[in-house]
Short mmCIF file of C-alpha atoms in Angstrom, two decimals:
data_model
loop_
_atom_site.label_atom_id
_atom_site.label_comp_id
_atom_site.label_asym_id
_atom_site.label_seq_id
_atom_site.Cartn_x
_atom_site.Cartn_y
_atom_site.Cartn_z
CA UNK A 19 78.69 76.61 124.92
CA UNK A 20 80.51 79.24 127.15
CA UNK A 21 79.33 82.08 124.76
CA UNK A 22 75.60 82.60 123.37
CA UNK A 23 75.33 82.95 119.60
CA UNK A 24 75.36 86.65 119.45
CA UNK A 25 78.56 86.53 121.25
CA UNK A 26 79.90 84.12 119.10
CA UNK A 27 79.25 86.02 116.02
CA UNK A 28 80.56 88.87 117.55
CA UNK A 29 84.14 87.15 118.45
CA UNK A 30 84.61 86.14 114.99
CA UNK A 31 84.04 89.32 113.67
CA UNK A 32 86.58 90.44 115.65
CA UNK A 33 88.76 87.57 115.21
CA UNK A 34 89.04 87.25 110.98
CA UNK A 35 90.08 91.16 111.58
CA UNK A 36 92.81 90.15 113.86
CA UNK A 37 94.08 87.16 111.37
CA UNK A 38 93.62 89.92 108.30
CA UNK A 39 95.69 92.24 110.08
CA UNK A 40 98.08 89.58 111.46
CA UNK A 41 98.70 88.66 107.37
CA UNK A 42 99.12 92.40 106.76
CA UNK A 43 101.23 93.12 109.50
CA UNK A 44 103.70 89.65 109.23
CA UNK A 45 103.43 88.69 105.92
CA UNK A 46 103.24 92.02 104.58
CA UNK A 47 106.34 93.29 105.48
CA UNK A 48 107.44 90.61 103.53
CA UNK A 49 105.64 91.76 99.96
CA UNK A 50 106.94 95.11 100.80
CA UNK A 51 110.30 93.71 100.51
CA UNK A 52 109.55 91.89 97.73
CA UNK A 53 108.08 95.39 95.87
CA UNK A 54 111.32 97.55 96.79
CA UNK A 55 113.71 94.46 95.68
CA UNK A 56 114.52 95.73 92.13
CA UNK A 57 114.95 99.40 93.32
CA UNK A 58 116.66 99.22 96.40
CA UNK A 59 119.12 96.26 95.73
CA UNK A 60 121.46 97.96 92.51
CA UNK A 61 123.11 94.75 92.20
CA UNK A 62 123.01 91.56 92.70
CA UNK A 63 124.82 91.47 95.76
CA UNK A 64 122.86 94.11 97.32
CA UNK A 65 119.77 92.25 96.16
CA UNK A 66 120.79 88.72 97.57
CA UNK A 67 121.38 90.88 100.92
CA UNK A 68 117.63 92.34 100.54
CA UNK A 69 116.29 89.13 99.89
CA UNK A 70 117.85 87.00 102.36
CA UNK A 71 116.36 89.65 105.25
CA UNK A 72 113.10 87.94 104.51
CA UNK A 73 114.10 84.46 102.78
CA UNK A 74 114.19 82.30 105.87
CA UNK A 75 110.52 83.55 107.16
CA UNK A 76 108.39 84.86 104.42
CA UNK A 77 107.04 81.06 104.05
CA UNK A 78 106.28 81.00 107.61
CA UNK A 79 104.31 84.29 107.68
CA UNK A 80 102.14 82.91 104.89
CA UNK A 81 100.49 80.67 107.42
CA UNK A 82 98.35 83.95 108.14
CA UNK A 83 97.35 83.69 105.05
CA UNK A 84 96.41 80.44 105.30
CA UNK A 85 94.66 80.71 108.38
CA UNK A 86 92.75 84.16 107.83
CA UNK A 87 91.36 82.15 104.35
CA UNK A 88 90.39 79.06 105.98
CA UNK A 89 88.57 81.38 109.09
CA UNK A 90 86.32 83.26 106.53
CA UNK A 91 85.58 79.30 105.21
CA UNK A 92 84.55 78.01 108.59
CA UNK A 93 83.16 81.21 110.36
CA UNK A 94 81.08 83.01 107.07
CA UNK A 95 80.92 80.19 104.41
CA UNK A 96 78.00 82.38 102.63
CA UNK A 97 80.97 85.45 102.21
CA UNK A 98 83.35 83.49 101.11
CA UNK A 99 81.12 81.53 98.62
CA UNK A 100 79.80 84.75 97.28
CA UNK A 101 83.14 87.22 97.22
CA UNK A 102 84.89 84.05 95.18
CA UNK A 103 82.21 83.81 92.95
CA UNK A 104 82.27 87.71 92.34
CA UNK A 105 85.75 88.43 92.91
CA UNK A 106 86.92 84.79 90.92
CA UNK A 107 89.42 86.27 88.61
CA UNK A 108 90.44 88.91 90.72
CA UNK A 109 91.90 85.94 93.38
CA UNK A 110 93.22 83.87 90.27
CA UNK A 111 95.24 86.71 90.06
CA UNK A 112 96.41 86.88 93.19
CA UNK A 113 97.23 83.30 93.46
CA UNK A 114 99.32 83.66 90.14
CA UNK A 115 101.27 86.40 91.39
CA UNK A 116 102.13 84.53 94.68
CA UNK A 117 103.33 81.89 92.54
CA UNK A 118 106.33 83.64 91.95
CA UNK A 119 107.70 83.84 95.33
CA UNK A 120 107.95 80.21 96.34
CA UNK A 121 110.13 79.72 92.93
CA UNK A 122 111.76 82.94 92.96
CA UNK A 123 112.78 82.82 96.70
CA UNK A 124 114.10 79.29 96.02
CA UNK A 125 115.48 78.91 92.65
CA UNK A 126 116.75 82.65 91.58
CA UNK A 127 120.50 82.62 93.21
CA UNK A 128 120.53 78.48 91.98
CA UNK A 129 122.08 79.80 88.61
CA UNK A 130 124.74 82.35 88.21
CA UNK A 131 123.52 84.29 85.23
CA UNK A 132 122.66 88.12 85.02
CA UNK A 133 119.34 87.11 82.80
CA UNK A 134 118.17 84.60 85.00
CA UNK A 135 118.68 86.80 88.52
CA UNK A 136 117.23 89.22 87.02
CA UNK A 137 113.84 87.68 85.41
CA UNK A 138 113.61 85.99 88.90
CA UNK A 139 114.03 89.59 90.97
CA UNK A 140 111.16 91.45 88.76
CA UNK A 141 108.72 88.07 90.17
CA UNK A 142 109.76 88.55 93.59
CA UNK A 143 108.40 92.03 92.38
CA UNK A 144 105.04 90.95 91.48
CA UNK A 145 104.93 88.36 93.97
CA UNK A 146 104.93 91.19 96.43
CA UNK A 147 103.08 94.13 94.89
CA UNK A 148 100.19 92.41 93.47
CA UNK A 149 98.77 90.59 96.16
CA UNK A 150 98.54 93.73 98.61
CA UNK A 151 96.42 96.20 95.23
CA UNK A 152 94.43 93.46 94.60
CA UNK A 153 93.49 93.12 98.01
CA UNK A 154 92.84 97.03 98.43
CA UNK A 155 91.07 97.05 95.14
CA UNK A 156 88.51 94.73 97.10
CA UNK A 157 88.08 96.21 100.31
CA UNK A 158 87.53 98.98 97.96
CA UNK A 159 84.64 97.51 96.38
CA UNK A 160 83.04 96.26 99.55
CA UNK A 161 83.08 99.62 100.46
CA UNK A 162 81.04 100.78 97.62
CA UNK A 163 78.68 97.17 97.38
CA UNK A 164 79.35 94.40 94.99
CA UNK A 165 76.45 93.60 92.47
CA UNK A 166 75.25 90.46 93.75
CA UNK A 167 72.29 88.25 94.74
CA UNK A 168 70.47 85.53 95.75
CA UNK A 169 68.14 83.02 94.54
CA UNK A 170 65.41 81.52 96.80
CA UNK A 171 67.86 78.61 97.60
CA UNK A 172 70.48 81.25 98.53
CA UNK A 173 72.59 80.16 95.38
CA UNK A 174 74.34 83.25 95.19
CA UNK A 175 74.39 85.60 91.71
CA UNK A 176 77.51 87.90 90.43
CA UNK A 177 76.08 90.35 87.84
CA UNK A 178 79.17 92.67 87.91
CA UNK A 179 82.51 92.53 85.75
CA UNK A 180 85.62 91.88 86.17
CA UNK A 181 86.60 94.85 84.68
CA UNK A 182 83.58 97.32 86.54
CA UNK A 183 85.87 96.26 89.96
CA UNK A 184 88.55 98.93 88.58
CA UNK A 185 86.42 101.84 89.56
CA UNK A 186 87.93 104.92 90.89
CA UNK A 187 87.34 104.59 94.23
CA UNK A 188 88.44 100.96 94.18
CA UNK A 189 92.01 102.11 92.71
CA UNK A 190 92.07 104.44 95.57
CA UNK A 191 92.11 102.29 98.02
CA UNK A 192 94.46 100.06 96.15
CA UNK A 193 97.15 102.82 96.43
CA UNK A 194 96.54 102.80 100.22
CA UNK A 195 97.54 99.70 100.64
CA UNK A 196 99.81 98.98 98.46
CA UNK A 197 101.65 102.35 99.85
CA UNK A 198 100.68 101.08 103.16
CA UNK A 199 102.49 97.23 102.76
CA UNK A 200 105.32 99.20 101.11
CA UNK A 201 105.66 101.51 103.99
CA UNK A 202 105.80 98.19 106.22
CA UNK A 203 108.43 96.91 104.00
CA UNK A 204 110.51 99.36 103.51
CA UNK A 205 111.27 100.17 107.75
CA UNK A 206 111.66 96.24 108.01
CA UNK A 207 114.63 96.39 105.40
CA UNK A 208 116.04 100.14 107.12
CA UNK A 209 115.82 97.67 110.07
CA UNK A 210 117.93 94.85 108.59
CA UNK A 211 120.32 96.29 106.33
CA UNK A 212 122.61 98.90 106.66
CA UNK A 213 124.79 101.48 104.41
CA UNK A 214 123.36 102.56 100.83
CA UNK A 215 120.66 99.66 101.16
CA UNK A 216 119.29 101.12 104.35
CA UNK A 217 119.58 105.01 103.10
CA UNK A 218 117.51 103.91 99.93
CA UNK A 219 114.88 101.59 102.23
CA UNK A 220 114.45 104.84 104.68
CA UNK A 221 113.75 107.44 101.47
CA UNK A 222 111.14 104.42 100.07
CA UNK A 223 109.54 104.73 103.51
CA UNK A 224 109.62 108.59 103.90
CA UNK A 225 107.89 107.98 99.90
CA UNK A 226 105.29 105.39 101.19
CA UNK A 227 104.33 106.75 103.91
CA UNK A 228 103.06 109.85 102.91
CA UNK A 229 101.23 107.99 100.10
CA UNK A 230 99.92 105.79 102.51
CA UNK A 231 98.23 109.14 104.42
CA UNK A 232 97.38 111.03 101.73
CA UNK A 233 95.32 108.06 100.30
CA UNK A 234 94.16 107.32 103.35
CA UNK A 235 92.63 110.60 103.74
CA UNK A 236 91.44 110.66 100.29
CA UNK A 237 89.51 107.57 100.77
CA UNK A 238 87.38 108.96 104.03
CA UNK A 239 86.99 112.53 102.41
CA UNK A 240 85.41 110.26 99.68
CA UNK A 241 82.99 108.00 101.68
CA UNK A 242 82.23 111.20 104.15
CA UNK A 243 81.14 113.22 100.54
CA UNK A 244 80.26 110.55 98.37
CA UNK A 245 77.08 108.37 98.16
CA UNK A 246 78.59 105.08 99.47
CA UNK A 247 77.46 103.64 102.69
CA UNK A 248 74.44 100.92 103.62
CA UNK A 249 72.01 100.45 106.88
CA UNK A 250 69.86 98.03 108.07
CA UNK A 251 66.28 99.39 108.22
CA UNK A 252 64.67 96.71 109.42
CA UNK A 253 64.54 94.86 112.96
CA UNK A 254 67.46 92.11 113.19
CA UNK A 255 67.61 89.25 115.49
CA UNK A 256 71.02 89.21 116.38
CA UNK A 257 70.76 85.17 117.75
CA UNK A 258 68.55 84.01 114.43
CA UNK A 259 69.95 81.17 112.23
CA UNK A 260 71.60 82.56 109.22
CA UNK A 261 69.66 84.16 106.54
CA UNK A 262 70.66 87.07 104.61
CA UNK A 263 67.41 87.68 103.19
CA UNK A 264 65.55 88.18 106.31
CA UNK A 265 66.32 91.77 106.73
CA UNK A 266 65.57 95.34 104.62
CA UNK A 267 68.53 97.11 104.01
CA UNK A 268 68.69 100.80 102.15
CA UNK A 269 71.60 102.85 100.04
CA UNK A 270 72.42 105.65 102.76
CA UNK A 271 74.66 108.46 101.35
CA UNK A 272 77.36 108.77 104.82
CA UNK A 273 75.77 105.63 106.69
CA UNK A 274 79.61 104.48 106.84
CA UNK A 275 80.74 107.30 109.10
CA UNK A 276 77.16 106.14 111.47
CA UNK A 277 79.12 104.19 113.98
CA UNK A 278 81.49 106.93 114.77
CA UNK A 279 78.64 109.12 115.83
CA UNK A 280 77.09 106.09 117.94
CA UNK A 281 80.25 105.00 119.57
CA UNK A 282 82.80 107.95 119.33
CA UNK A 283 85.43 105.51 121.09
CA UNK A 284 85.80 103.60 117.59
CA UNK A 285 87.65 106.96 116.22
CA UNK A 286 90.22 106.13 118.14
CA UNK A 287 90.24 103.16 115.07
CA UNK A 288 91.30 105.94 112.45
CA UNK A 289 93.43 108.20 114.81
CA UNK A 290 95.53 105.31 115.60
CA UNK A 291 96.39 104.84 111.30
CA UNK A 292 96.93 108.14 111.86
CA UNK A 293 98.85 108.35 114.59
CA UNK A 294 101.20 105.52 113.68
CA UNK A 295 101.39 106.75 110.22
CA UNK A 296 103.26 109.99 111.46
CA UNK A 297 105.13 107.64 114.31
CA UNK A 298 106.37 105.35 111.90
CA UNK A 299 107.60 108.27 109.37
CA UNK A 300 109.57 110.65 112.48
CA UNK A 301 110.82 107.40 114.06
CA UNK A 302 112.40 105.54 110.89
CA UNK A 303 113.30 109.56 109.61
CA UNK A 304 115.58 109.13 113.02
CA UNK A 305 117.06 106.09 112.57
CA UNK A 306 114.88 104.17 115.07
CA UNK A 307 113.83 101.11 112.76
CA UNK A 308 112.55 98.86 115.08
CA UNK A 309 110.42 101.60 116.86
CA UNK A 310 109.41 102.80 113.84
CA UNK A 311 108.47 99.34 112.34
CA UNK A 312 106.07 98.65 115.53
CA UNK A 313 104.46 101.93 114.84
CA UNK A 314 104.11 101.15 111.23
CA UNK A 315 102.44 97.68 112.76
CA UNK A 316 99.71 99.90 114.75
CA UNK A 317 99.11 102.16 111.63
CA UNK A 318 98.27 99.02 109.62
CA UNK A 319 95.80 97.78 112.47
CA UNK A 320 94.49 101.40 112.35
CA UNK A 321 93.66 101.19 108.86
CA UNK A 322 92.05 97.81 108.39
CA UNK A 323 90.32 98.31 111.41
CA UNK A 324 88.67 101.71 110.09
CA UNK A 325 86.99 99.65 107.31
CA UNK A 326 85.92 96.84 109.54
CA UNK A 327 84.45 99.55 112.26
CA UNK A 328 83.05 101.55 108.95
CA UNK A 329 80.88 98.97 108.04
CA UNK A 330 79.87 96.91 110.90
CA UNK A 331 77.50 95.09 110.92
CA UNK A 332 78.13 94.67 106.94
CA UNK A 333 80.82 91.96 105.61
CA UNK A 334 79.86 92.28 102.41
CA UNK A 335 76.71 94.72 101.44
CA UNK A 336 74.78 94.22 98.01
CA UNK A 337 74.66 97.33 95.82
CA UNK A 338 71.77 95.13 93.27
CA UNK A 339 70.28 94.17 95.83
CA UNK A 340 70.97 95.71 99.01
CA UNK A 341 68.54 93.36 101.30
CA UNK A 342 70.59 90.82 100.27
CA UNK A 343 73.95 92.15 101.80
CA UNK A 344 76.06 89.75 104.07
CA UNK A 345 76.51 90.98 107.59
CA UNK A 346 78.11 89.39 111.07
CA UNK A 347 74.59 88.43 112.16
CA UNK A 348 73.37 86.19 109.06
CA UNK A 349 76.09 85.45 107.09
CA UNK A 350 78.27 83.26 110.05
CA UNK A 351 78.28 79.10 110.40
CA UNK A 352 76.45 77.79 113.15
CA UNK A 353 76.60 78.24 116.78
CA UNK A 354 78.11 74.77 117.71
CA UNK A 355 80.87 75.47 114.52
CA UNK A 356 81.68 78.91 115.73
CA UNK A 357 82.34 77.22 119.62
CA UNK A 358 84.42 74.41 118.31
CA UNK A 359 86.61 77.07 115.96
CA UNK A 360 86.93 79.56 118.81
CA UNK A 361 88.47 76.71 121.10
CA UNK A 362 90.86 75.48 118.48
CA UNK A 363 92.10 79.26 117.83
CA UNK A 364 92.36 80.16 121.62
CA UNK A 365 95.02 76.57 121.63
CA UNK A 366 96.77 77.33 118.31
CA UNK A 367 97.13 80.84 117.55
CA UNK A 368 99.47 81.55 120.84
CA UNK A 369 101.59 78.68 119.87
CA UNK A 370 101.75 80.25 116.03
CA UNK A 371 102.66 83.88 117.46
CA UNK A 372 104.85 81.81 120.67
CA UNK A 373 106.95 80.24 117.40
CA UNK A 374 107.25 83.50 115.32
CA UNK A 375 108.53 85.41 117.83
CA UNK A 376 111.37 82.47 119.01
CA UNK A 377 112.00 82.52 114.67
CA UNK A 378 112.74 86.17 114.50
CA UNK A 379 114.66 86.31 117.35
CA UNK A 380 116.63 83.83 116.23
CA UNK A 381 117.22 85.57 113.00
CA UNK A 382 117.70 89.13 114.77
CA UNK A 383 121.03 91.32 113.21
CA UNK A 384 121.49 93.13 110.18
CA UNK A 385 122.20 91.26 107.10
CA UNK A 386 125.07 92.29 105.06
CA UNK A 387 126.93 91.74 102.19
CA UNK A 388 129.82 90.14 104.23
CA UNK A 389 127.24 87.77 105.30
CA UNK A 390 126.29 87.24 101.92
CA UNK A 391 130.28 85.94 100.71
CA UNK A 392 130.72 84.29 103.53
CA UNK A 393 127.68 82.22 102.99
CA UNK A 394 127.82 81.94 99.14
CA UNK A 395 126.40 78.03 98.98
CA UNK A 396 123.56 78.51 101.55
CA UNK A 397 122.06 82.11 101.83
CA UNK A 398 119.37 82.81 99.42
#
């Protein structure tokens, strides 16, 4: 191998946060779209326009999904074993709510009846707003701990409720990124549209977008006052076999805002969410969409990466029993697995973003409601 273990581990750390914000980023902007659809569009021409700027793509963009999913499989088979056993019905419900799009997408504009358009616009809806709270909800909860554990055999143990996952601080960060996706989705229709369409997408944005920064300062006023936060007390051997029971780990009120004051470099993490928070909000305020929906891009990375820089080493810390938390160093696949994945990425993953970016340039340009008449039989 061209990398020792430790390396490895480190790499795919590093690279399930780049395929989690790669979903967010791409396939967000598409739920966005999906959450403004019944607001923005006021009828059902203005709502076949707003669905058609994502229609030829959004199935495309799910291959992040895909791909981030299958990563966590391969490169921490213990985390994903454990979060789907603890967070079971939580995902069931995100998988039902995603059922909506690939039906709604295809079959809504198949029948020319007010009901039926409708019925098929308020999935789209929850196609597109679920996913991204559910998904907040959690990072919320790994934040906090989940109550889990292991048996000698490392069988792992959920002792929580589905229910006790709706905690304050959880719902919190649900906002955030729900107001965060929304924000995304909202310049990428200001971008494609234009007229009354774009004027309502920009004031959703100006909306989200605040929400998005107010929540997100809520949340780290919370963690830098609250008791959450988790450290390793014990010696860890970064290049041992996996074994998340070979370690002591302790509830430290503040121990998420540790790395910061280790490496102050990794504030630049928060101050770019920040900084492309306000970016995204003057530039799309202006009329610069495209601008503004790169900035919006580097506010997203800003605020996943702030949780994944939080809580390194931690993927997934125990709040039962905290010795038996999940981190990059004993939660990960084995060293000859992690090679073989990192090779196969390094191939596909410029041919995936090589492909994208030909698709979207092919499908530059506003889409408007002439387009829509002119193309009654095959737009969306």
């Amino acid at each position: 191998m061209i990398f020792d273990y430790p390396t490895l581990k480190l790499i795919w750390w590093l690279l399930v946060g780049v395929l989690l914000v790669g979903f967010a980023i791409m396939d967000g902007h598409d739920m966005g779209v999906g959450t403004l659809l019944p607001f923005v569009g006021k009828n059902d021409e203005e709502r076949r326009v707003v669905i058609n700027t994502v229609g030829p793509h959004w199935d495309g963009n799910q291959v992040w999904f895909i791909t981030g999913g299958g990563a966590i499989f391969a490169a921490w088979p213990i985390v994903y074993a454990t979060a789907f056993s603890g967070f079971y019905w939580a995902m069931l419900a995100v998988l039902w709510a995603l059922f909506f799009r690939p039906v709604g997408f295809d079959y809504r504009s198949k029948i020319h009846n007010a009901t039926w358009r409708s019925t098929w616009d308020w999935g789209l809806f929850i196609g597109g707003a679920v996913p991204p709270l559910i998904f907040g909800v959690a990072f919320g909860n790994l934040l906090q701990g989940v109550p889990f554990h292991f048996d000698d055999t490392l069988v792992p143990y959920y002792t929580g409720s589905f229910w006790g996952l709706l905690n304050p601080f959880a719902l919190l960060a649900g906002v955030v990124s729900t107001a965060m996706i929304t924000f995304h989705g909202a310049i990428y229709l200001a971008h494609r549209t234009e007229g009354d369409i774009q004027r309502r997408s920009i004031t959703a944005a100006l909306i989200f977008g605040v929400l998005m920064l107010v929540g997100f300062t809520a949340a780290g006023l919370w963690i830098a006052n609250g008791s959450i936060g988790y450290a390793i007390t014990s010696a860890v051997d970064t290049a041992a076999l996996p074994n998340p029971l070979a370690k002591t780990v302790e509830l430290q009120p503040g121990a998420w805002l540790t790395n910061y004051d280790k490496a102050p470099l990794t504030m630049l993490v928060p101050a770019l969410g920040y900084a492309g928070g306000i970016a995204a909000l003057l530039l799309v305020w202006k009329g610069r969409t495209l601008a503004a929906f790169v900035a919006s891009s580097f506010a997203i990375v800003g605020v996943i990466g702030t949780a994944g820089v939080s809580m390194f080493p931690f993927v997934m810390p125990s709040s039962t029993v905290p010795g038996a938390s999940l981190t990059v160093w004993d939660a990960v696949s084995s060293h000859r697995t992690l090679g073989i994945m990192f090779w196969a990425t390094l191939i596909f993953m410029p041919i995936i973003v090589a492909y994208t970016s030909w698709a979207y340039k092919v499908m530059a340009g506003k889409v408007t409601a002439a387009y829509i008449r002119e193309n009654e039989h095959s737009a969306y």
